[in-house]
Short mmCIF file of C-alpha atoms in Angstrom, two decimals:
data_model
loop_
_atom_site.label_atom_id
_atom_site.label_comp_id
_atom_site.label_asym_id
_atom_site.label_seq_id
_atom_site.Cartn_x
_atom_site.Cartn_y
_atom_site.Cartn_z
CA MET S 685 18.34 -26.98 -23.47
CA LYS S 686 17.56 -27.83 -27.07
CA ASN S 687 19.41 -30.34 -29.20
CA LEU S 688 19.73 -30.09 -32.96
CA ILE S 689 19.94 -33.47 -34.61
CA VAL S 690 20.83 -33.97 -38.28
CA PHE S 691 20.65 -37.33 -40.03
CA ILE S 692 21.39 -38.21 -43.65
CA LEU S 693 20.96 -41.78 -44.84
CA THR S 694 21.91 -42.88 -48.35
CA LEU S 695 21.26 -46.35 -49.71
CA TYR S 696 23.24 -47.39 -52.75
CA GLY S 697 22.99 -50.26 -55.17
CA GLY S 698 20.18 -48.92 -57.34
CA ILE S 699 17.92 -47.89 -54.41
CA ALA S 700 16.88 -44.24 -54.20
CA HIS S 701 18.44 -42.35 -51.26
CA ALA S 702 16.28 -41.17 -48.36
CA GLN S 703 17.25 -38.08 -46.40
CA LEU S 704 16.37 -37.65 -42.75
CA TYR S 705 15.51 -34.01 -42.23
CA GLU S 706 16.53 -31.85 -39.28
CA ILE S 707 14.55 -31.92 -36.03
CA GLU S 708 15.03 -29.48 -33.16
CA GLN S 709 14.16 -31.20 -29.89
CA GLY S 710 12.56 -29.30 -27.04
CA SER S 711 12.94 -29.86 -23.31
CA ALA S 712 10.13 -30.91 -21.00
CA ILE S 713 7.52 -28.31 -20.19
CA ASP S 714 6.13 -29.16 -16.80
CA ILE S 715 3.65 -26.41 -15.95
CA GLU S 716 1.12 -28.67 -14.30
CA GLU S 717 2.86 -29.83 -11.14
CA GLU S 718 0.84 -27.60 -8.82
CA THR S 719 -1.47 -29.44 -6.45
CA PHE S 720 -4.46 -27.16 -6.16
CA ASP S 721 -7.47 -27.99 -8.31
CA CYS S 722 -10.31 -27.48 -5.87
CA GLY S 723 -10.81 -26.94 -2.16
CA TYR S 724 -13.55 -29.43 -1.32
CA THR S 725 -12.57 -30.49 2.19
CA GLN S 726 -13.98 -32.77 4.87
CA GLU S 727 -15.67 -29.78 6.48
CA GLN S 728 -17.57 -28.96 3.30
CA ALA S 729 -18.41 -32.62 2.79
CA ASP S 730 -19.79 -32.74 6.33
CA ALA S 731 -22.01 -29.72 5.68
CA ASP S 732 -23.27 -31.23 2.43
CA TRP S 733 -23.96 -34.53 4.16
CA ILE S 734 -26.20 -32.81 6.69
CA ALA S 735 -28.04 -30.98 3.92
CA LEU S 736 -28.55 -34.24 2.02
CA GLN S 737 -30.13 -36.12 4.93
CA PRO S 738 -33.80 -35.47 4.01
CA ALA S 739 -33.26 -36.78 0.47
CA ILE S 740 -31.15 -39.71 1.64
CA LYS S 741 -33.78 -40.77 4.17
CA LYS S 742 -36.52 -40.40 1.56
CA TYR S 743 -34.84 -42.46 -1.15
CA SER S 744 -32.74 -44.95 0.82
CA THR S 745 -33.71 -48.60 0.32
CA ARG S 746 -31.22 -49.96 2.89
CA ASN S 747 -32.41 -51.28 6.23
CA ALA S 748 -30.64 -49.18 8.86
CA ARG S 749 -29.79 -52.36 10.81
CA THR S 750 -28.06 -53.84 7.75
CA PRO S 751 -24.32 -53.13 7.44
CA ALA S 752 -23.50 -50.69 4.67
CA VAL S 753 -21.93 -52.16 1.53
CA PRO S 754 -19.66 -50.02 -0.67
CA PRO S 755 -20.45 -49.97 -4.40
CA VAL S 756 -18.17 -51.42 -7.03
CA LEU S 757 -17.06 -48.30 -8.88
CA SER S 758 -16.35 -47.83 -12.55
CA TRP S 759 -14.35 -44.90 -13.91
CA PRO S 760 -16.52 -41.73 -13.69
CA LEU S 761 -15.39 -40.18 -16.98
CA GLN S 762 -15.54 -41.10 -20.63
CA PRO S 763 -14.44 -39.31 -23.81
CA SER S 764 -17.08 -38.05 -26.21
CA CYS S 765 -17.19 -39.41 -29.74
CA GLU S 766 -15.26 -36.30 -30.84
CA VAL S 767 -12.11 -37.35 -28.97
CA TYR S 768 -9.55 -38.86 -31.33
CA SER S 769 -6.55 -38.93 -29.02
CA PRO S 770 -5.19 -41.87 -26.97
CA GLY S 771 -6.17 -40.18 -23.69
CA TYR S 772 -8.08 -37.24 -22.30
CA TYR S 773 -7.05 -36.70 -18.66
CA VAL S 774 -4.27 -36.72 -16.09
CA MET S 775 -4.57 -37.65 -12.45
CA SER S 776 -4.15 -34.59 -10.27
CA ASN S 777 -4.96 -35.28 -6.60
CA GLN S 778 -5.95 -38.16 -4.35
CA VAL S 779 -7.66 -38.10 -0.94
CA ASP S 780 -5.46 -36.71 1.83
CA LEU S 781 -5.28 -39.45 4.46
CA ASP S 782 -3.07 -37.54 6.92
CA PRO S 783 -5.28 -36.40 9.83
CA GLY S 784 -2.91 -33.56 10.69
CA SER S 785 -1.23 -30.77 8.78
CA GLY S 786 0.79 -33.09 6.55
CA VAL S 787 -0.28 -34.79 3.34
CA LEU S 788 -0.45 -38.50 2.56
CA ASP S 789 -2.11 -40.33 -0.30
CA TYR S 790 -3.13 -43.99 -0.41
CA SER S 791 0.20 -45.11 -1.85
CA GLY S 792 2.31 -43.43 0.84
CA ARG S 793 3.22 -40.57 -1.51
CA THR S 794 2.04 -36.96 -1.53
CA ARG S 795 -0.04 -36.42 -4.67
CA THR S 796 -2.68 -34.44 -2.76
CA TYR S 797 -2.97 -31.37 -0.57
CA ASN S 798 -3.92 -30.83 3.03
CA GLY S 799 -7.54 -31.71 3.77
CA HIS S 800 -8.48 -32.78 0.26
CA GLY S 801 -11.38 -35.19 0.51
CA GLY S 802 -11.76 -36.65 -2.98
CA ILE S 803 -10.09 -37.43 -6.30
CA ASP S 804 -9.30 -34.75 -8.88
CA ILE S 805 -9.17 -35.86 -12.52
CA ARG S 806 -8.05 -33.06 -14.82
CA LEU S 807 -8.81 -32.72 -18.53
CA TRP S 808 -5.65 -32.83 -20.59
CA PRO S 809 -4.26 -31.10 -22.55
CA TYR S 810 -5.83 -27.67 -23.32
CA TYR S 811 -8.52 -28.19 -20.73
CA TRP S 812 -10.43 -24.96 -21.40
CA THR S 813 -10.82 -25.90 -25.07
CA MET S 814 -11.83 -29.43 -24.11
CA MET S 815 -14.42 -28.04 -21.70
CA ASP S 816 -15.81 -25.62 -24.28
CA GLU S 817 -16.20 -28.44 -26.80
CA ASP S 818 -17.82 -30.86 -24.29
CA LEU S 819 -15.16 -33.46 -25.02
CA VAL S 820 -15.28 -35.32 -21.68
CA GLU S 821 -18.46 -36.69 -20.13
CA VAL S 822 -19.12 -37.40 -16.47
CA ILE S 823 -20.91 -40.71 -15.95
CA ALA S 824 -22.40 -42.52 -12.97
CA SER S 825 -19.80 -44.71 -11.30
CA ALA S 826 -22.44 -47.14 -9.98
CA ASP S 827 -26.21 -47.63 -9.94
CA GLY S 828 -28.13 -45.35 -7.60
CA ILE S 829 -30.64 -42.56 -7.01
CA ILE S 830 -29.98 -38.86 -7.59
CA VAL S 831 -30.31 -37.11 -4.23
CA ASN S 832 -28.91 -33.71 -5.17
CA LYS S 833 -28.59 -31.74 -8.39
CA VAL S 834 -27.23 -28.20 -8.76
CA ASP S 835 -26.89 -26.39 -12.11
CA GLY S 836 -26.61 -22.86 -13.46
CA ASN S 837 -23.51 -21.70 -11.58
CA PHE S 838 -20.64 -19.92 -13.32
CA ASP S 839 -18.32 -22.58 -14.74
CA ARG S 840 -15.05 -20.82 -15.63
CA ARG S 841 -13.73 -20.41 -12.11
CA CYS S 842 -10.06 -19.82 -11.55
CA SER S 843 -10.30 -19.51 -7.78
CA CYS S 844 -12.12 -20.84 -4.76
CA ALA S 845 -15.41 -18.97 -5.07
CA GLY S 846 -19.06 -19.63 -5.75
CA SER S 847 -20.99 -22.88 -5.80
CA SER S 848 -20.31 -25.97 -7.84
CA ASN S 849 -22.61 -27.51 -10.41
CA ARG S 850 -22.92 -31.09 -9.21
CA ILE S 851 -24.83 -34.33 -8.96
CA ASP S 852 -24.87 -36.55 -5.87
CA ILE S 853 -25.92 -40.19 -6.06
CA LEU S 854 -27.03 -42.49 -3.21
CA HIS S 855 -26.10 -46.11 -3.85
CA PRO S 856 -28.11 -49.13 -2.60
CA GLY S 857 -25.54 -50.15 0.02
CA GLY S 858 -25.65 -46.77 1.79
CA TYR S 859 -22.59 -45.11 0.27
CA SER S 860 -22.83 -41.95 -1.86
CA THR S 861 -20.76 -40.44 -4.66
CA TYR S 862 -20.48 -36.73 -5.48
CA TYR S 863 -19.58 -35.32 -8.91
CA LEU S 864 -18.42 -31.68 -8.66
CA HIS S 865 -17.44 -28.72 -10.88
CA LEU S 866 -19.66 -29.70 -13.82
CA LYS S 867 -20.21 -27.39 -16.77
CA SER S 868 -23.28 -25.17 -16.50
CA GLY S 869 -26.21 -26.38 -18.57
CA SER S 870 -24.64 -29.75 -19.31
CA LEU S 871 -26.35 -31.80 -16.59
CA THR S 872 -28.72 -34.67 -17.27
CA SER S 873 -32.41 -33.87 -17.53
CA LYS S 874 -33.06 -36.33 -14.71
CA GLY S 875 -33.82 -34.89 -11.31
CA ILE S 876 -33.76 -35.70 -7.62
CA GLY S 877 -35.36 -39.08 -6.95
CA ASP S 878 -34.63 -40.46 -10.42
CA PRO S 879 -32.59 -43.66 -10.76
CA VAL S 880 -29.37 -43.78 -12.75
CA SER S 881 -27.39 -46.76 -13.99
CA LYS S 882 -23.66 -47.34 -13.94
CA GLY S 883 -22.17 -45.57 -16.96
CA GLU S 884 -25.13 -43.22 -17.45
CA PHE S 885 -24.46 -39.66 -18.60
CA LEU S 886 -24.55 -37.05 -15.81
CA GLY S 887 -22.99 -33.98 -17.47
CA THR S 888 -19.70 -32.67 -18.85
CA VAL S 889 -16.58 -31.49 -17.05
CA GLY S 890 -16.37 -27.81 -16.12
CA SER S 891 -14.75 -25.49 -13.59
CA SER S 892 -17.61 -24.32 -11.40
CA GLY S 893 -17.34 -23.53 -7.71
CA CYS S 894 -14.05 -23.78 -5.82
CA SER S 895 -11.96 -24.78 -8.83
CA SER S 896 -8.77 -23.68 -10.57
CA ASN S 897 -9.27 -25.51 -13.89
CA PRO S 898 -11.69 -27.87 -15.66
CA HIS S 899 -11.63 -31.15 -13.77
CA LEU S 900 -13.89 -33.62 -12.03
CA HIS S 901 -13.79 -33.82 -8.27
CA PHE S 902 -15.05 -37.35 -7.56
CA HIS S 903 -15.96 -37.88 -3.93
CA VAL S 904 -17.02 -41.03 -2.09
CA VAL S 905 -18.61 -41.00 1.37
CA ASP S 906 -19.79 -43.88 3.54
CA GLU S 907 -23.16 -44.26 5.28
CA ASN S 908 -22.01 -41.81 7.98
CA GLY S 909 -20.79 -39.17 5.55
CA SER S 910 -17.08 -39.82 6.10
CA ASN S 911 -14.69 -39.47 3.19
CA VAL S 912 -13.60 -42.72 1.57
CA GLU S 913 -10.52 -43.15 -0.60
CA PRO S 914 -11.60 -45.88 -3.04
CA TYR S 915 -8.04 -46.84 -3.98
CA ALA S 916 -6.45 -49.67 -2.03
CA GLY S 917 -2.87 -49.09 -0.98
CA PRO S 918 -0.36 -49.34 1.87
CA SER S 919 -1.48 -46.06 3.46
CA ASN S 920 -5.21 -46.78 3.22
CA PRO S 921 -5.83 -49.67 5.66
CA SER S 922 -9.55 -48.84 5.93
CA VAL S 923 -10.02 -50.04 2.33
CA PRO S 924 -8.20 -53.39 2.13
CA ASN S 925 -9.87 -54.18 -1.19
CA SER S 926 -10.18 -51.55 -3.88
CA LEU S 927 -13.66 -50.20 -4.52
CA TRP S 928 -12.85 -49.89 -8.23
CA ASP S 929 -13.88 -52.64 -10.61
CA VAL S 930 -10.40 -52.18 -12.09
CA GLN S 931 -7.99 -50.06 -10.06
CA LYS S 932 -5.73 -48.01 -12.29
CA PRO S 933 -2.01 -47.91 -11.45
CA TYR S 934 -0.75 -44.97 -9.42
CA TYR S 935 1.40 -43.74 -12.31
CA GLU S 936 -0.60 -44.24 -15.49
CA SER S 937 2.43 -43.53 -17.63
CA SER S 938 1.05 -42.99 -21.12
CA ILE S 939 0.81 -40.77 -24.16
CA VAL S 940 -2.28 -38.62 -23.74
CA ARG S 941 -2.14 -36.87 -27.08
CA LEU S 942 -0.02 -36.16 -30.15
CA MET S 943 -0.63 -32.93 -32.06
CA THR S 944 0.82 -30.70 -34.75
CA HIS S 945 0.84 -26.96 -34.13
CA SER S 946 1.30 -23.90 -36.32
CA GLY S 947 3.17 -21.96 -33.64
CA PRO S 948 3.78 -21.57 -29.91
CA THR S 949 0.95 -22.79 -27.72
CA SER S 950 -0.50 -21.53 -24.48
CA LEU S 951 -2.10 -23.71 -21.84
CA ASN S 952 -3.01 -21.10 -19.29
CA ASN S 953 -3.50 -21.57 -15.61
CA CYS S 954 -5.45 -19.11 -13.51
CA PRO S 955 -6.29 -16.30 -13.72
CA THR S 956 -6.68 -16.84 -17.48
CA SER S 957 -9.52 -19.21 -18.33
CA THR S 958 -8.57 -19.74 -21.96
CA ASP S 959 -5.83 -21.56 -23.80
CA THR S 960 -4.34 -21.32 -27.28
CA PRO S 961 -3.50 -24.70 -28.77
CA ASN S 962 -2.75 -23.37 -32.30
CA GLU S 963 -3.68 -26.82 -33.56
CA GLN S 964 -3.09 -27.30 -37.26
CA ASN S 965 -3.02 -30.42 -39.38
CA HIS S 966 -2.39 -28.85 -42.79
CA PHE S 967 0.98 -27.43 -43.79
CA ASN S 968 2.66 -26.27 -46.98
CA PRO S 969 6.14 -27.25 -48.15
CA GLY S 970 8.69 -25.02 -46.48
CA SER S 971 6.55 -24.29 -43.41
CA THR S 972 7.48 -25.06 -39.79
CA VAL S 973 5.72 -27.87 -37.94
CA ARG S 974 5.66 -27.98 -34.16
CA PHE S 975 5.19 -31.59 -32.98
CA GLY S 976 3.49 -31.67 -29.58
CA SER S 977 3.57 -34.78 -27.41
CA TYR S 978 1.64 -34.82 -24.14
CA TYR S 979 2.32 -37.44 -21.48
CA MET S 980 0.74 -38.51 -18.21
CA SER S 981 3.20 -39.34 -15.41
CA PRO S 982 6.28 -40.44 -17.39
CA GLN S 983 8.92 -41.91 -15.08
CA VAL S 984 12.67 -42.25 -14.89
CA GLY S 985 13.91 -45.06 -17.10
CA GLN S 986 11.11 -44.76 -19.64
CA SER S 987 11.73 -43.55 -23.17
CA ALA S 988 9.94 -42.63 -26.39
CA SER S 989 11.02 -43.00 -30.00
CA TYR S 990 9.54 -40.74 -32.67
CA SER S 991 9.28 -41.19 -36.42
CA VAL S 992 7.66 -39.14 -39.17
CA ARG S 993 7.00 -40.71 -42.57
CA ASP S 994 5.91 -39.02 -45.76
CA PRO S 995 2.97 -40.21 -47.95
CA ASN S 996 5.25 -42.75 -49.64
CA GLY S 997 6.18 -44.35 -46.34
CA VAL S 998 9.70 -42.91 -46.43
CA LEU S 999 11.19 -42.11 -43.01
CA ARG S 1000 11.89 -38.36 -42.94
CA TYR S 1001 12.36 -37.52 -39.25
CA SER S 1002 13.57 -39.72 -36.41
CA TRP S 1003 14.44 -38.87 -32.82
CA SER S 1004 14.08 -40.19 -29.28
CA ARG S 1005 13.98 -39.02 -25.70
CA SER S 1006 14.59 -40.56 -22.30
CA PHE S 1007 12.73 -39.41 -19.21
CA ASN S 1008 15.10 -38.42 -16.42
CA THR S 1009 12.49 -37.06 -14.01
CA ASN S 1010 9.54 -38.72 -12.27
CA PHE S 1011 6.53 -36.62 -13.24
CA ALA S 1012 3.62 -36.97 -10.82
CA ARG S 1013 1.06 -35.58 -13.24
CA SER S 1014 2.11 -34.50 -16.75
CA ALA S 1015 4.94 -33.54 -19.06
CA ASN S 1016 4.80 -31.94 -22.51
CA TYR S 1017 7.34 -31.66 -25.30
CA PHE S 1018 7.50 -29.56 -28.46
CA ASP S 1019 9.87 -30.55 -31.27
CA LEU S 1020 10.33 -28.28 -34.30
CA ALA S 1021 10.82 -29.20 -37.94
CA THR S 1022 10.95 -27.05 -41.07
CA LEU S 1023 9.60 -28.96 -44.02
CA PRO S 1024 11.75 -28.79 -47.15
CA THR S 1025 10.30 -26.98 -50.15
CA SER S 1026 10.42 -30.34 -51.95
CA ALA S 1027 8.38 -32.18 -49.25
CA ALA S 1028 6.10 -34.85 -50.70
CA LEU S 1029 2.45 -33.84 -50.90
CA GLY S 1030 -0.20 -35.87 -49.09
CA THR S 1031 -0.80 -37.39 -45.66
CA TRP S 1032 2.19 -37.67 -43.30
CA GLU S 1033 2.35 -39.87 -40.19
CA LEU S 1034 3.83 -39.07 -36.78
CA ARG S 1035 4.34 -42.26 -34.75
CA VAL S 1036 5.58 -42.53 -31.17
CA ASN S 1037 6.59 -45.73 -29.38
CA PHE S 1038 6.51 -45.24 -25.61
CA THR S 1039 8.13 -47.78 -23.32
CA GLY S 1040 6.14 -46.68 -20.26
CA ASN S 1041 3.15 -48.83 -21.16
CA GLY S 1042 4.21 -50.33 -24.49
CA GLN S 1043 1.98 -47.81 -26.24
CA VAL S 1044 2.19 -46.88 -29.92
CA ALA S 1045 0.38 -43.65 -30.80
CA TYR S 1046 -0.20 -41.96 -34.15
CA HIS S 1047 -1.05 -38.54 -35.52
CA HIS S 1048 -1.58 -37.61 -39.15
CA PHE S 1049 -1.17 -34.29 -40.90
CA THR S 1050 -1.06 -33.16 -44.49
CA VAL S 1051 1.39 -31.32 -46.67
CA GLY S 1052 -0.38 -29.56 -49.53
CA CYS S 1053 -3.72 -31.18 -48.69
CA THR S 1054 -4.74 -33.61 -51.44
CA SER S 1055 -8.24 -33.13 -52.86
CA ASN S 1056 -9.23 -36.75 -53.54
CA ILE S 1057 -7.72 -40.04 -52.35
CA SER S 1058 -8.52 -43.57 -53.57
CA ILE S 1059 -7.50 -46.42 -51.26
CA THR S 1060 -7.08 -50.11 -52.08
CA GLY S 1061 -5.38 -53.14 -50.53
CA ASN S 1062 -4.95 -54.06 -46.87
CA HIS S 1063 -4.52 -51.60 -44.04
CA GLY S 1064 -2.08 -51.81 -41.15
CA ASP S 1065 -1.85 -50.27 -37.69
CA GLY S 1066 -2.02 -46.49 -37.69
CA ASP S 1067 -2.90 -46.00 -41.34
CA GLY S 1068 -4.44 -42.57 -41.83
CA TYR S 1069 -5.62 -40.54 -44.82
CA ILE S 1070 -6.74 -36.91 -44.98
CA ALA S 1071 -8.31 -35.33 -48.08
CA SER S 1072 -9.82 -31.90 -48.61
CA ASN S 1073 -12.73 -33.29 -50.65
CA GLN S 1074 -13.28 -37.04 -50.94
CA ILE S 1075 -11.93 -40.44 -49.98
CA THR S 1076 -13.04 -43.61 -51.77
CA SER S 1077 -11.99 -47.04 -50.54
CA THR S 1078 -12.15 -50.70 -51.46
CA ALA S 1079 -9.55 -51.55 -48.80
CA THR S 1080 -9.70 -54.11 -46.00
CA VAL S 1081 -9.30 -53.25 -42.33
CA SER S 1082 -8.49 -56.62 -40.78
CA ALA S 1083 -9.15 -57.87 -37.26
CA GLY S 1084 -6.37 -56.56 -35.04
CA ASP S 1085 -5.65 -53.48 -37.17
CA ASP S 1086 -5.43 -50.61 -34.71
CA ASP S 1087 -6.21 -46.92 -35.15
CA VAL S 1088 -7.00 -46.78 -38.87
CA HIS S 1089 -8.80 -43.59 -39.83
CA TYR S 1090 -10.12 -41.63 -42.80
CA GLU S 1091 -10.82 -37.91 -42.76
CA ALA S 1092 -12.28 -35.94 -45.69
CA GLY S 1093 -13.82 -32.53 -46.16
CA ASN S 1094 -16.99 -33.57 -47.99
CA ARG S 1095 -17.53 -37.31 -48.36
CA ILE S 1096 -16.11 -40.75 -47.64
CA ILE S 1097 -17.31 -43.48 -50.00
CA PHE S 1098 -16.98 -47.20 -49.34
CA ASN S 1099 -17.16 -48.98 -52.68
CA PRO S 1100 -17.94 -52.68 -53.13
CA GLY S 1101 -15.06 -54.71 -51.74
CA PHE S 1102 -14.43 -52.51 -48.71
CA GLU S 1103 -14.36 -54.45 -45.41
CA ALA S 1104 -13.86 -53.47 -41.79
CA ILE S 1105 -13.66 -56.78 -39.92
CA SER S 1106 -14.72 -57.25 -36.29
CA GLY S 1107 -11.79 -56.75 -33.94
CA CYS S 1108 -10.31 -53.76 -35.75
CA SER S 1109 -10.19 -50.11 -34.67
CA PHE S 1110 -11.46 -47.95 -37.55
CA ARG S 1111 -12.99 -44.51 -37.57
CA THR S 1112 -13.98 -41.83 -40.04
CA ARG S 1113 -14.55 -38.11 -39.79
CA LEU S 1114 -15.82 -35.36 -42.06
CA ASP S 1115 -13.65 -32.29 -41.58
CA ASP S 1116 -11.41 -30.08 -43.66
CA CYS S 1117 -7.63 -30.24 -43.69
CA SER S 1118 -6.99 -27.24 -41.47
CA VAL S 1119 -7.79 -28.61 -38.01
CA GLY S 1120 -9.09 -31.74 -36.29
CA GLY S 1121 -7.94 -35.23 -37.11
CA GLN S 1122 -6.07 -37.58 -34.90
#
């Protein structure tokens, strides 16, 4: 059900009035609660383990009489430098720890499916577009030796068929990690027998092999080839201490991305291996803006407050939502606004405060894209400027200023006096007004 909210605020006493425009709130779109991402089971892992034995014996440096030692794992994904959003993934499936026909994850919940032997981390949102643009990189979770590398397989699978592009790494303590479903042609130039370091690039996320969407299947096995769930939790007594250097919470409640869209979007599941984000960051007065907010695992009791300010800093839209459902994976919302014909020209700011993790996220878009912008003074959190031609700046980005960004079509010029002080978050991008941005 949609709610239409109208606000009008007038301040008297010589101060110009500010009108809050109409916003049409959308309900949650929860199309991603299915469990299947891939079908890599213990049986397949066992077969792969047997096939890997010659390489493991050749490159192992561990004395067989020495007890195996699990590696300390870092997160196996990182965003490319082209990712400008707060997040880039949602958690999809854990290891199934139930030995029978039921399902059980490490926390005692059921975010998995029967027989699943690893961890599925799904690109989010618009995963086909993210895959096509190589926006998420797979990296080595710990130091080791490459003992298997497969490339060249079809990477837009929407079903359980074919072989996966993958890299398998043997770690010094005897454990191994597998990285499945990689994008064809994206894999590192290193080969079997070559060493890799923690954090080293292995490839980009794809959907090759037994896969229903672009995601990484991250798989840990011990020295005997048995599946290992690296997360510590009440239903995983075999791992009393997490194998992660920093174990993420089960529900990583967060804003993954804020966007503005020109029309209805399509994030297609199988059998369609494309999506239609209709992303647009440039609008004209009188046009309709679709505000998209994409969350990972929002939970009951959490809430989000939204505000949109015009180039003069005047509050023009304001609304909020409370989450009344526990989402295991993701939830998306689309809120509609028709800009008035008198809308101020320049860069507008969408800001969302989310109570789930105390996060503040920003997105900027333009109305009647300004050709040239000159910036002076001191910046603050979330300041953003978009110009079709040029930005010049003598401003200061102070330590602690978060998420300040400039985007221009042709050039960004820092004149004498400009400072970006250590401890700030500041980025620039050359792009036109039509797409891209934060």
